[in-house]
Amino acid sequence: MPSHRHAHDEFLSEEEATLLAEAKNLLEQTPPHKDSAFLVLFVEGRRILEPDEWEGTKRFVRDVLKEEETLLLSKTASQAPITIPALFQPTTSPSPRETAIARATMALDFVSMLVPMRLEREEIGDALERINAMAAAGRPSWFIYLKVATASWWVAWHSLIHYAERIAGIIGKATGGKGE
Amino acid sequence: MESPVSTKAAILAALMRGKSYGLEIIDKVRDRTDGTVILTEGNVYPKLREMERDGLLRSFDGDPTPERGGRPRRYYELTGEGRRAATDQRTAVIGLMDLHPSEVV
């Protein structure tokens, strides 16, 4: 680590200091929390420490992190801009059902840009409500995708009917109701 | 199997006990007929709008909800004319089935 480190605790914001204290506390538990080790290293790496303090920090996390991870992090920590809360975000990937809901919402939000507002609010709103209920009931992901497909189909079809009726109404008015 | 009642008749019956929205109407009809009458998004929404144009129903927006992506529910309720149509329909079905009104829940 750079040798110009000096102890300046005021470098840490109040939030960072709180997180650091929590992370150190978690590290002392058995089994130690690996994410906390990363956090300690990151936060401490951004502080300006005396060399022996920095060595102490590395020793502190070495039992939890591999040597190469410690070295890599200690090299990048002082330069990388980091958002502390992001380190506490879960690292597990979303479940297939959560992914399906996110995709369904995105697909229906896209469809909603193309259809009349009333259909968008009523039919797409109802479809999303149904999809969330299906997910809560533990239905498989393919149910959700099927629901998106059928809802999109019906919304598209009803939009065509809506516009056809509007056009027919305009023609009807223009021709005095004779339709000619 | 062919549905024993029309979409319009099912909607009128579902709304006799108060306001409801599309998804809830579909569920109410399915539950109250033990799955004998199934409404789908394909037929229920156009029919609701048609009945509203015909003066049988009126509609209004509810509060937006997060599970609908911030969209409000569209509630429907019977107008006076709609209530008369629903009552006439009920009387006709009772007569057709040769039931005494006290036998009907």
PDB file of C-alpha atoms in Angstrom:
ATOM      1  CA  MET A   1       0.000   0.000   0.000  1.00  0.00           C
ATOM      2  CA  PRO A   2       1.147   3.594  -0.471  1.00  0.00           C
ATOM      3  CA  SER A   3       3.482   4.678   2.253  1.00  0.00           C
ATOM      4  CA  HIS A   4       1.966   8.144   2.589  1.00  0.00           C
ATOM      5  CA  ARG A   5      -0.925   6.895   4.700  1.00  0.00           C
ATOM      6  CA  HIS A   6      -1.609   8.757   7.896  1.00  0.00           C
ATOM      7  CA  ALA A   7      -4.363   8.367  10.410  1.00  0.00           C
ATOM      8  CA  HIS A   8      -7.252  10.716   9.597  1.00  0.00           C
ATOM      9  CA  ASP A   9     -10.486   9.215  10.792  1.00  0.00           C
ATOM     10  CA  GLU A  10     -12.418  12.275   9.661  1.00  0.00           C
ATOM     11  CA  PHE A  11     -11.921  10.927   6.128  1.00  0.00           C
ATOM     12  CA  LEU A  12     -14.837   8.582   6.838  1.00  0.00           C
ATOM     13  CA  SER A  13     -18.374   9.872   6.710  1.00  0.00           C
ATOM     14  CA  GLU A  14     -20.644   9.086   9.617  1.00  0.00           C
ATOM     15  CA  GLU A  15     -22.392   6.424   7.521  1.00  0.00           C
ATOM     16  CA  GLU A  16     -19.104   4.830   6.494  1.00  0.00           C
ATOM     17  CA  ALA A  17     -17.889   4.780  10.081  1.00  0.00           C
ATOM     18  CA  THR A  18     -21.097   3.086  11.238  1.00  0.00           C
ATOM     19  CA  LEU A  19     -20.878   0.503   8.469  1.00  0.00           C
ATOM     20  CA  LEU A  20     -17.237  -0.115   9.266  1.00  0.00           C
ATOM     21  CA  ALA A  21     -18.037  -0.730  12.920  1.00  0.00           C
ATOM     22  CA  GLU A  22     -20.853  -3.125  11.957  1.00  0.00           C
ATOM     23  CA  ALA A  23     -18.620  -4.929   9.478  1.00  0.00           C
ATOM     24  CA  LYS A  24     -15.852  -5.372  12.074  1.00  0.00           C
ATOM     25  CA  ASN A  25     -18.407  -6.702  14.501  1.00  0.00           C
ATOM     26  CA  LEU A  26     -19.650  -9.224  11.917  1.00  0.00           C
ATOM     27  CA  LEU A  27     -16.075 -10.267  11.200  1.00  0.00           C
ATOM     28  CA  GLU A  28     -15.586 -11.260  14.797  1.00  0.00           C
ATOM     29  CA  GLN A  29     -18.531 -13.648  14.627  1.00  0.00           C
ATOM     30  CA  THR A  30     -18.192 -17.339  13.831  1.00  0.00           C
ATOM     31  CA  PRO A  31     -18.205 -18.124  10.989  1.00  0.00           C
ATOM     32  CA  PRO A  32     -16.852 -14.756   9.852  1.00  0.00           C
ATOM     33  CA  HIS A  33     -18.885 -12.896   7.256  1.00  0.00           C
ATOM     34  CA  LYS A  34     -16.890 -12.680   4.044  1.00  0.00           C
ATOM     35  CA  ASP A  35     -18.733  -9.640   2.666  1.00  0.00           C
ATOM     36  CA  SER A  36     -17.863  -7.806   5.855  1.00  0.00           C
ATOM     37  CA  ALA A  37     -14.193  -8.538   5.285  1.00  0.00           C
ATOM     38  CA  PHE A  38     -14.429  -6.930   1.860  1.00  0.00           C
ATOM     39  CA  LEU A  39     -16.168  -3.946   3.362  1.00  0.00           C
ATOM     40  CA  VAL A  40     -13.555  -3.499   6.068  1.00  0.00           C
ATOM     41  CA  LEU A  41     -10.810  -3.677   3.515  1.00  0.00           C
ATOM     42  CA  PHE A  42     -12.532  -1.275   1.145  1.00  0.00           C
ATOM     43  CA  VAL A  43     -13.346   1.299   3.755  1.00  0.00           C
ATOM     44  CA  GLU A  44     -10.015   1.048   5.483  1.00  0.00           C
ATOM     45  CA  GLY A  45      -8.321   1.137   2.089  1.00  0.00           C
ATOM     46  CA  ARG A  46      -9.895   4.521   1.457  1.00  0.00           C
ATOM     47  CA  ARG A  47      -8.736   5.906   4.758  1.00  0.00           C
ATOM     48  CA  ILE A  48      -5.298   7.363   5.217  1.00  0.00           C
ATOM     49  CA  LEU A  49      -3.608   5.032   7.670  1.00  0.00           C
ATOM     50  CA  GLU A  50      -0.179   4.586   9.158  1.00  0.00           C
ATOM     51  CA  PRO A  51       1.574   1.627   7.484  1.00  0.00           C
ATOM     52  CA  ASP A  52       1.338  -0.482  10.636  1.00  0.00           C
ATOM     53  CA  GLU A  53      -2.379   0.283  10.890  1.00  0.00           C
ATOM     54  CA  TRP A  54      -2.872  -0.877   7.314  1.00  0.00           C
ATOM     55  CA  GLU A  55      -0.909  -4.064   7.994  1.00  0.00           C
ATOM     56  CA  GLY A  56      -3.158  -4.627  10.993  1.00  0.00           C
ATOM     57  CA  THR A  57      -6.246  -4.258   8.834  1.00  0.00           C
ATOM     58  CA  LYS A  58      -4.920  -6.731   6.306  1.00  0.00           C
ATOM     59  CA  ARG A  59      -4.114  -9.193   9.079  1.00  0.00           C
ATOM     60  CA  PHE A  60      -7.605  -8.616  10.419  1.00  0.00           C
ATOM     61  CA  VAL A  61      -9.218  -9.821   7.194  1.00  0.00           C
ATOM     62  CA  ARG A  62      -6.623 -12.340   6.099  1.00  0.00           C
ATOM     63  CA  ASP A  63      -8.284 -15.140   8.000  1.00  0.00           C
ATOM     64  CA  VAL A  64     -11.450 -14.575   6.010  1.00  0.00           C
ATOM     65  CA  LEU A  65     -10.228 -13.564   2.566  1.00  0.00           C
ATOM     66  CA  LYS A  66      -7.701 -15.337   0.423  1.00  0.00           C
ATOM     67  CA  GLU A  67      -4.273 -13.753   0.209  1.00  0.00           C
ATOM     68  CA  GLU A  68      -4.690 -12.767  -3.457  1.00  0.00           C
ATOM     69  CA  GLU A  69      -8.081 -11.171  -2.722  1.00  0.00           C
ATOM     70  CA  THR A  70      -6.525  -9.153   0.066  1.00  0.00           C
ATOM     71  CA  LEU A  71      -3.691  -7.984  -2.164  1.00  0.00           C
ATOM     72  CA  LEU A  72      -5.993  -7.130  -5.053  1.00  0.00           C
ATOM     73  CA  LEU A  73      -8.368  -5.191  -2.878  1.00  0.00           C
ATOM     74  CA  SER A  74      -5.629  -3.383  -1.029  1.00  0.00           C
ATOM     75  CA  LYS A  75      -4.252  -2.216  -4.383  1.00  0.00           C
ATOM     76  CA  THR A  76      -7.561  -0.934  -5.729  1.00  0.00           C
ATOM     77  CA  ALA A  77      -9.354   0.165  -2.595  1.00  0.00           C
ATOM     78  CA  SER A  78      -7.607   3.491  -2.214  1.00  0.00           C
ATOM     79  CA  GLN A  79      -8.361   4.514  -5.805  1.00  0.00           C
ATOM     80  CA  ALA A  80     -11.737   3.042  -6.614  1.00  0.00           C
ATOM     81  CA  PRO A  81     -14.743   5.255  -5.978  1.00  0.00           C
ATOM     82  CA  ILE A  82     -17.176   3.076  -4.076  1.00  0.00           C
ATOM     83  CA  THR A  83     -20.685   3.353  -2.790  1.00  0.00           C
ATOM     84  CA  ILE A  84     -20.681   1.773   0.607  1.00  0.00           C
ATOM     85  CA  PRO A  85     -24.317   0.604   0.690  1.00  0.00           C
ATOM     86  CA  ALA A  86     -23.733  -1.250  -2.595  1.00  0.00           C
ATOM     87  CA  LEU A  87     -21.336  -3.557  -0.773  1.00  0.00           C
ATOM     88  CA  PHE A  88     -24.168  -4.691   1.436  1.00  0.00           C
ATOM     89  CA  GLN A  89     -26.476  -5.533  -1.454  1.00  0.00           C
ATOM     90  CA  PRO A  90     -27.174  -9.259  -1.673  1.00  0.00           C
ATOM     91  CA  THR A  91     -24.819 -11.036  -4.020  1.00  0.00           C
ATOM     92  CA  THR A  92     -27.246 -13.882  -4.696  1.00  0.00           C
ATOM     93  CA  SER A  93     -28.858 -13.793  -8.137  1.00  0.00           C
ATOM     94  CA  PRO A  94     -32.652 -13.326  -8.321  1.00  0.00           C
ATOM     95  CA  SER A  95     -34.836 -16.435  -8.462  1.00  0.00           C
ATOM     96  CA  PRO A  96     -36.329 -17.496 -11.823  1.00  0.00           C
ATOM     97  CA  ARG A  97     -39.728 -16.283 -10.613  1.00  0.00           C
ATOM     98  CA  GLU A  98     -38.375 -12.837  -9.676  1.00  0.00           C
ATOM     99  CA  THR A  99     -36.682 -12.648 -13.060  1.00  0.00           C
ATOM    100  CA  ALA A 100     -39.930 -13.647 -14.750  1.00  0.00           C
ATOM    101  CA  ILE A 101     -41.880 -10.920 -12.912  1.00  0.00           C
ATOM    102  CA  ALA A 102     -39.276  -8.314 -13.812  1.00  0.00           C
ATOM    103  CA  ARG A 103     -39.352  -9.370 -17.468  1.00  0.00           C
ATOM    104  CA  ALA A 104     -43.156  -9.503 -17.485  1.00  0.00           C
ATOM    105  CA  THR A 105     -43.383  -6.008 -16.043  1.00  0.00           C
ATOM    106  CA  MET A 106     -40.893  -4.694 -18.567  1.00  0.00           C
ATOM    107  CA  ALA A 107     -42.700  -6.360 -21.499  1.00  0.00           C
ATOM    108  CA  LEU A 108     -46.132  -5.105 -20.428  1.00  0.00           C
ATOM    109  CA  ASP A 109     -44.751  -1.625 -19.726  1.00  0.00           C
ATOM    110  CA  PHE A 110     -43.484  -1.643 -23.304  1.00  0.00           C
ATOM    111  CA  VAL A 111     -46.866  -2.758 -24.653  1.00  0.00           C
ATOM    112  CA  SER A 112     -48.558  -0.076 -22.561  1.00  0.00           C
ATOM    113  CA  MET A 113     -46.730   2.625 -24.549  1.00  0.00           C
ATOM    114  CA  LEU A 114     -48.489   1.497 -27.732  1.00  0.00           C
ATOM    115  CA  VAL A 115     -52.110   1.203 -26.618  1.00  0.00           C
ATOM    116  CA  PRO A 116     -54.868   3.645 -25.622  1.00  0.00           C
ATOM    117  CA  MET A 117     -54.638   4.880 -22.035  1.00  0.00           C
ATOM    118  CA  ARG A 118     -57.855   3.253 -20.900  1.00  0.00           C
ATOM    119  CA  LEU A 119     -56.732  -0.186 -22.093  1.00  0.00           C
ATOM    120  CA  GLU A 120     -53.288   0.398 -20.650  1.00  0.00           C
ATOM    121  CA  ARG A 121     -54.645   1.169 -17.195  1.00  0.00           C
ATOM    122  CA  GLU A 122     -57.394  -1.418 -17.151  1.00  0.00           C
ATOM    123  CA  GLU A 123     -56.158  -4.461 -19.033  1.00  0.00           C
ATOM    124  CA  ILE A 124     -52.412  -4.185 -18.475  1.00  0.00           C
ATOM    125  CA  GLY A 125     -53.003  -3.203 -14.847  1.00  0.00           C
ATOM    126  CA  ASP A 126     -55.220  -6.266 -14.351  1.00  0.00           C
ATOM    127  CA  ALA A 127     -52.656  -8.500 -16.105  1.00  0.00           C
ATOM    128  CA  LEU A 128     -49.870  -7.259 -13.824  1.00  0.00           C
ATOM    129  CA  GLU A 129     -52.062  -7.759 -10.768  1.00  0.00           C
ATOM    130  CA  ARG A 130     -52.787 -11.322 -11.929  1.00  0.00           C
ATOM    131  CA  ILE A 131     -49.089 -11.993 -12.568  1.00  0.00           C
ATOM    132  CA  ASN A 132     -48.163 -10.842  -9.063  1.00  0.00           C
ATOM    133  CA  ALA A 133     -50.916 -13.031  -7.605  1.00  0.00           C
ATOM    134  CA  MET A 134     -49.661 -16.005  -9.637  1.00  0.00           C
ATOM    135  CA  ALA A 135     -46.116 -15.443  -8.396  1.00  0.00           C
ATOM    136  CA  ALA A 136     -47.338 -15.151  -4.803  1.00  0.00           C
ATOM    137  CA  ALA A 137     -49.202 -18.446  -5.253  1.00  0.00           C
ATOM    138  CA  GLY A 138     -45.946 -20.098  -6.370  1.00  0.00           C
ATOM    139  CA  ARG A 139     -46.909 -20.662 -10.003  1.00  0.00           C
ATOM    140  CA  PRO A 140     -43.992 -21.629 -12.288  1.00  0.00           C
ATOM    141  CA  SER A 141     -42.303 -19.009 -14.422  1.00  0.00           C
ATOM    142  CA  TRP A 142     -43.744 -20.319 -17.686  1.00  0.00           C
ATOM    143  CA  PHE A 143     -47.258 -19.499 -16.349  1.00  0.00           C
ATOM    144  CA  ILE A 144     -46.127 -15.902 -16.012  1.00  0.00           C
ATOM    145  CA  TYR A 145     -44.649 -15.791 -19.513  1.00  0.00           C
ATOM    146  CA  LEU A 146     -47.824 -17.355 -20.933  1.00  0.00           C
ATOM    147  CA  LYS A 147     -49.895 -14.740 -19.151  1.00  0.00           C
ATOM    148  CA  VAL A 148     -47.765 -11.958 -20.650  1.00  0.00           C
ATOM    149  CA  ALA A 149     -48.267 -13.447 -24.119  1.00  0.00           C
ATOM    150  CA  THR A 150     -52.049 -13.794 -23.813  1.00  0.00           C
ATOM    151  CA  ALA A 151     -52.468 -10.374 -22.181  1.00  0.00           C
ATOM    152  CA  SER A 152     -50.377  -8.729 -24.919  1.00  0.00           C
ATOM    153  CA  TRP A 153     -52.406 -10.491 -27.602  1.00  0.00           C
ATOM    154  CA  TRP A 154     -55.754  -9.412 -26.164  1.00  0.00           C
ATOM    155  CA  VAL A 155     -54.612  -5.850 -25.506  1.00  0.00           C
ATOM    156  CA  ALA A 156     -53.365  -5.581 -29.101  1.00  0.00           C
ATOM    157  CA  TRP A 157     -56.632  -7.004 -30.442  1.00  0.00           C
ATOM    158  CA  HIS A 158     -58.779  -4.712 -28.272  1.00  0.00           C
ATOM    159  CA  SER A 159     -56.668  -1.729 -29.350  1.00  0.00           C
ATOM    160  CA  LEU A 160     -57.397  -2.563 -32.982  1.00  0.00           C
ATOM    161  CA  ILE A 161     -61.119  -2.751 -32.193  1.00  0.00           C
ATOM    162  CA  HIS A 162     -60.872   0.539 -30.285  1.00  0.00           C
ATOM    163  CA  TYR A 163     -59.227   2.350 -33.203  1.00  0.00           C
ATOM    164  CA  ALA A 164     -61.569   0.723 -35.744  1.00  0.00           C
ATOM    165  CA  GLU A 165     -64.563   1.971 -33.746  1.00  0.00           C
ATOM    166  CA  ARG A 166     -63.040   5.449 -33.545  1.00  0.00           C
ATOM    167  CA  ILE A 167     -62.498   5.521 -37.311  1.00  0.00           C
ATOM    168  CA  ALA A 168     -66.003   4.172 -37.933  1.00  0.00           C
ATOM    169  CA  GLY A 169     -67.372   6.877 -35.641  1.00  0.00           C
ATOM    170  CA  ILE A 170     -65.494   9.606 -37.522  1.00  0.00           C
ATOM    171  CA  ILE A 171     -66.712   8.272 -40.894  1.00  0.00           C
ATOM    172  CA  GLY A 172     -70.236   7.970 -39.497  1.00  0.00           C
ATOM    173  CA  LYS A 173     -70.197  11.610 -38.377  1.00  0.00           C
ATOM    174  CA  ALA A 174     -68.730  12.780 -41.672  1.00  0.00           C
ATOM    175  CA  THR A 175     -71.352  10.954 -43.727  1.00  0.00           C
ATOM    176  CA  GLY A 176     -74.280  11.867 -41.499  1.00  0.00           C
ATOM    177  CA  GLY A 177     -74.668   8.326 -40.235  1.00  0.00           C
ATOM    178  CA  LYS A 178     -75.190   6.848 -43.718  1.00  0.00           C
ATOM    179  CA  GLY A 179     -71.775   5.185 -43.735  1.00  0.00           C
ATOM    180  CA  GLU A 180     -71.077   6.206 -47.363  1.00  0.00           C
TER     181      GLU A 180
ATOM    182  CA  MET B   1     -68.946 -27.394 -23.238  1.00  0.00           C
ATOM    183  CA  GLU B   2     -70.942 -24.365 -24.298  1.00  0.00           C
ATOM    184  CA  SER B   3     -71.350 -21.748 -21.566  1.00  0.00           C
ATOM    185  CA  PRO B   4     -74.873 -21.819 -20.077  1.00  0.00           C
ATOM    186  CA  VAL B   5     -75.053 -18.006 -19.850  1.00  0.00           C
ATOM    187  CA  SER B   6     -73.862 -15.141 -22.002  1.00  0.00           C
ATOM    188  CA  THR B   7     -70.979 -12.862 -21.015  1.00  0.00           C
ATOM    189  CA  LYS B   8     -73.423  -9.988 -20.562  1.00  0.00           C
ATOM    190  CA  ALA B   9     -75.681 -12.020 -18.243  1.00  0.00           C
ATOM    191  CA  ALA B  10     -72.687 -13.159 -16.182  1.00  0.00           C
ATOM    192  CA  ILE B  11     -71.412  -9.579 -15.802  1.00  0.00           C
ATOM    193  CA  LEU B  12     -74.839  -8.292 -14.758  1.00  0.00           C
ATOM    194  CA  ALA B  13     -75.106 -11.064 -12.164  1.00  0.00           C
ATOM    195  CA  ALA B  14     -71.587 -10.424 -10.849  1.00  0.00           C
ATOM    196  CA  LEU B  15     -72.280  -6.715 -10.391  1.00  0.00           C
ATOM    197  CA  MET B  16     -75.653  -7.128  -8.633  1.00  0.00           C
ATOM    198  CA  ARG B  17     -73.908  -7.168  -5.247  1.00  0.00           C
ATOM    199  CA  GLY B  18     -71.793  -4.080  -5.845  1.00  0.00           C
ATOM    200  CA  LYS B  19     -68.944  -2.549  -7.785  1.00  0.00           C
ATOM    201  CA  SER B  20     -66.148  -4.656  -9.200  1.00  0.00           C
ATOM    202  CA  TYR B  21     -63.290  -4.501 -11.712  1.00  0.00           C
ATOM    203  CA  GLY B  22     -62.468  -6.708 -14.700  1.00  0.00           C
ATOM    204  CA  LEU B  23     -60.162  -9.191 -13.016  1.00  0.00           C
ATOM    205  CA  GLU B  24     -62.459  -9.521 -10.005  1.00  0.00           C
ATOM    206  CA  ILE B  25     -65.518 -10.049 -12.225  1.00  0.00           C
ATOM    207  CA  ILE B  26     -63.732 -12.912 -14.001  1.00  0.00           C
ATOM    208  CA  ASP B  27     -62.852 -14.520 -10.640  1.00  0.00           C
ATOM    209  CA  LYS B  28     -66.312 -13.956  -9.126  1.00  0.00           C
ATOM    210  CA  VAL B  29     -68.092 -15.591 -12.046  1.00  0.00           C
ATOM    211  CA  ARG B  30     -65.711 -18.561 -12.053  1.00  0.00           C
ATOM    212  CA  ASP B  31     -65.989 -19.055  -8.283  1.00  0.00           C
ATOM    213  CA  ARG B  32     -69.768 -18.605  -8.082  1.00  0.00           C
ATOM    214  CA  THR B  33     -70.394 -21.110 -10.893  1.00  0.00           C
ATOM    215  CA  ASP B  34     -67.725 -23.602  -9.776  1.00  0.00           C
ATOM    216  CA  GLY B  35     -65.901 -23.042 -13.034  1.00  0.00           C
ATOM    217  CA  THR B  36     -68.943 -23.744 -15.229  1.00  0.00           C
ATOM    218  CA  VAL B  37     -68.923 -20.205 -16.605  1.00  0.00           C
ATOM    219  CA  ILE B  38     -65.485 -18.909 -17.557  1.00  0.00           C
ATOM    220  CA  LEU B  39     -65.010 -15.337 -18.678  1.00  0.00           C
ATOM    221  CA  THR B  40     -61.714 -14.373 -20.278  1.00  0.00           C
ATOM    222  CA  GLU B  41     -59.906 -11.095 -20.850  1.00  0.00           C
ATOM    223  CA  GLY B  42     -60.766 -11.590 -24.501  1.00  0.00           C
ATOM    224  CA  ASN B  43     -64.494 -11.234 -24.008  1.00  0.00           C
ATOM    225  CA  VAL B  44     -65.002  -9.467 -20.690  1.00  0.00           C
ATOM    226  CA  TYR B  45     -63.308  -6.105 -21.377  1.00  0.00           C
ATOM    227  CA  PRO B  46     -64.989  -5.353 -24.729  1.00  0.00           C
ATOM    228  CA  LYS B  47     -68.334  -6.409 -23.230  1.00  0.00           C
ATOM    229  CA  LEU B  48     -67.847  -4.148 -20.201  1.00  0.00           C
ATOM    230  CA  ARG B  49     -67.143  -1.184 -22.478  1.00  0.00           C
ATOM    231  CA  GLU B  50     -70.117  -2.060 -24.688  1.00  0.00           C
ATOM    232  CA  MET B  51     -72.437  -2.304 -21.677  1.00  0.00           C
ATOM    233  CA  GLU B  52     -71.149   1.039 -20.448  1.00  0.00           C
ATOM    234  CA  ARG B  53     -71.899   2.608 -23.847  1.00  0.00           C
ATOM    235  CA  ASP B  54     -75.382   1.058 -23.691  1.00  0.00           C
ATOM    236  CA  GLY B  55     -75.993   2.727 -20.325  1.00  0.00           C
ATOM    237  CA  LEU B  56     -76.144  -0.482 -18.271  1.00  0.00           C
ATOM    238  CA  LEU B  57     -72.903   0.243 -16.384  1.00  0.00           C
ATOM    239  CA  ARG B  58     -70.891   3.220 -15.257  1.00  0.00           C
ATOM    240  CA  SER B  59     -67.170   3.106 -14.544  1.00  0.00           C
ATOM    241  CA  PHE B  60     -64.635   5.031 -12.504  1.00  0.00           C
ATOM    242  CA  ASP B  61     -60.969   4.758 -11.529  1.00  0.00           C
ATOM    243  CA  GLY B  62     -59.875   3.486  -8.117  1.00  0.00           C
ATOM    244  CA  ASP B  63     -56.587   4.231  -6.400  1.00  0.00           C
ATOM    245  CA  PRO B  64     -53.317   3.253  -8.126  1.00  0.00           C
ATOM    246  CA  THR B  65     -51.648   0.201  -6.597  1.00  0.00           C
ATOM    247  CA  PRO B  66     -47.999  -0.925  -6.719  1.00  0.00           C
ATOM    248  CA  GLU B  67     -48.802  -4.463  -7.915  1.00  0.00           C
ATOM    249  CA  ARG B  68     -50.410  -2.873 -10.989  1.00  0.00           C
ATOM    250  CA  GLY B  69     -47.317  -0.799 -11.690  1.00  0.00           C
ATOM    251  CA  GLY B  70     -49.011   2.305 -10.297  1.00  0.00           C
ATOM    252  CA  ARG B  71     -52.106   1.924 -12.473  1.00  0.00           C
ATOM    253  CA  PRO B  72     -55.583   2.393 -10.994  1.00  0.00           C
ATOM    254  CA  ARG B  73     -58.269  -0.267 -11.095  1.00  0.00           C
ATOM    255  CA  ARG B  74     -61.230   0.452 -13.364  1.00  0.00           C
ATOM    256  CA  TYR B  75     -64.372  -0.227 -11.332  1.00  0.00           C
ATOM    257  CA  TYR B  76     -67.793  -0.882 -12.838  1.00  0.00           C
ATOM    258  CA  GLU B  77     -71.195  -0.650 -11.198  1.00  0.00           C
ATOM    259  CA  LEU B  78     -74.758  -1.059 -12.414  1.00  0.00           C
ATOM    260  CA  THR B  79     -76.765   1.990 -13.423  1.00  0.00           C
ATOM    261  CA  GLY B  80     -80.511   2.093 -12.726  1.00  0.00           C
ATOM    262  CA  GLU B  81     -81.115   0.620 -16.155  1.00  0.00           C
ATOM    263  CA  GLY B  82     -78.479  -2.027 -15.550  1.00  0.00           C
ATOM    264  CA  ARG B  83     -80.054  -2.993 -12.239  1.00  0.00           C
ATOM    265  CA  ARG B  84     -83.448  -3.335 -13.917  1.00  0.00           C
ATOM    266  CA  ALA B  85     -81.896  -5.526 -16.628  1.00  0.00           C
ATOM    267  CA  ALA B  86     -80.165  -7.673 -13.997  1.00  0.00           C
ATOM    268  CA  THR B  87     -83.393  -8.077 -11.991  1.00  0.00           C
ATOM    269  CA  ASP B  88     -85.377  -8.972 -15.125  1.00  0.00           C
ATOM    270  CA  GLN B  89     -82.732 -11.500 -16.053  1.00  0.00           C
ATOM    271  CA  ARG B  90     -82.837 -13.046 -12.576  1.00  0.00           C
ATOM    272  CA  THR B  91     -86.647 -13.308 -12.691  1.00  0.00           C
ATOM    273  CA  ALA B  92     -86.481 -14.879 -16.137  1.00  0.00           C
ATOM    274  CA  VAL B  93     -83.936 -17.498 -15.046  1.00  0.00           C
ATOM    275  CA  ILE B  94     -85.978 -18.352 -11.944  1.00  0.00           C
ATOM    276  CA  GLY B  95     -89.088 -18.741 -14.121  1.00  0.00           C
ATOM    277  CA  LEU B  96     -87.214 -20.793 -16.673  1.00  0.00           C
ATOM    278  CA  MET B  97     -85.855 -23.153 -14.045  1.00  0.00           C
ATOM    279  CA  ASP B  98     -89.310 -23.384 -12.470  1.00  0.00           C
ATOM    280  CA  LEU B  99     -87.917 -22.330  -9.090  1.00  0.00           C
ATOM    281  CA  HIS B 100     -89.730 -20.622  -6.239  1.00  0.00           C
ATOM    282  CA  PRO B 101     -87.967 -17.339  -5.356  1.00  0.00           C
ATOM    283  CA  SER B 102     -87.315 -18.653  -1.816  1.00  0.00           C
ATOM    284  CA  GLU B 103     -85.236 -21.465  -3.334  1.00  0.00           C
ATOM    285  CA  VAL B 104     -82.844 -18.954  -4.861  1.00  0.00           C
ATOM    286  CA  VAL B 105     -79.939 -17.734  -2.750  1.00  0.00           C
TER     287      VAL B 105
END
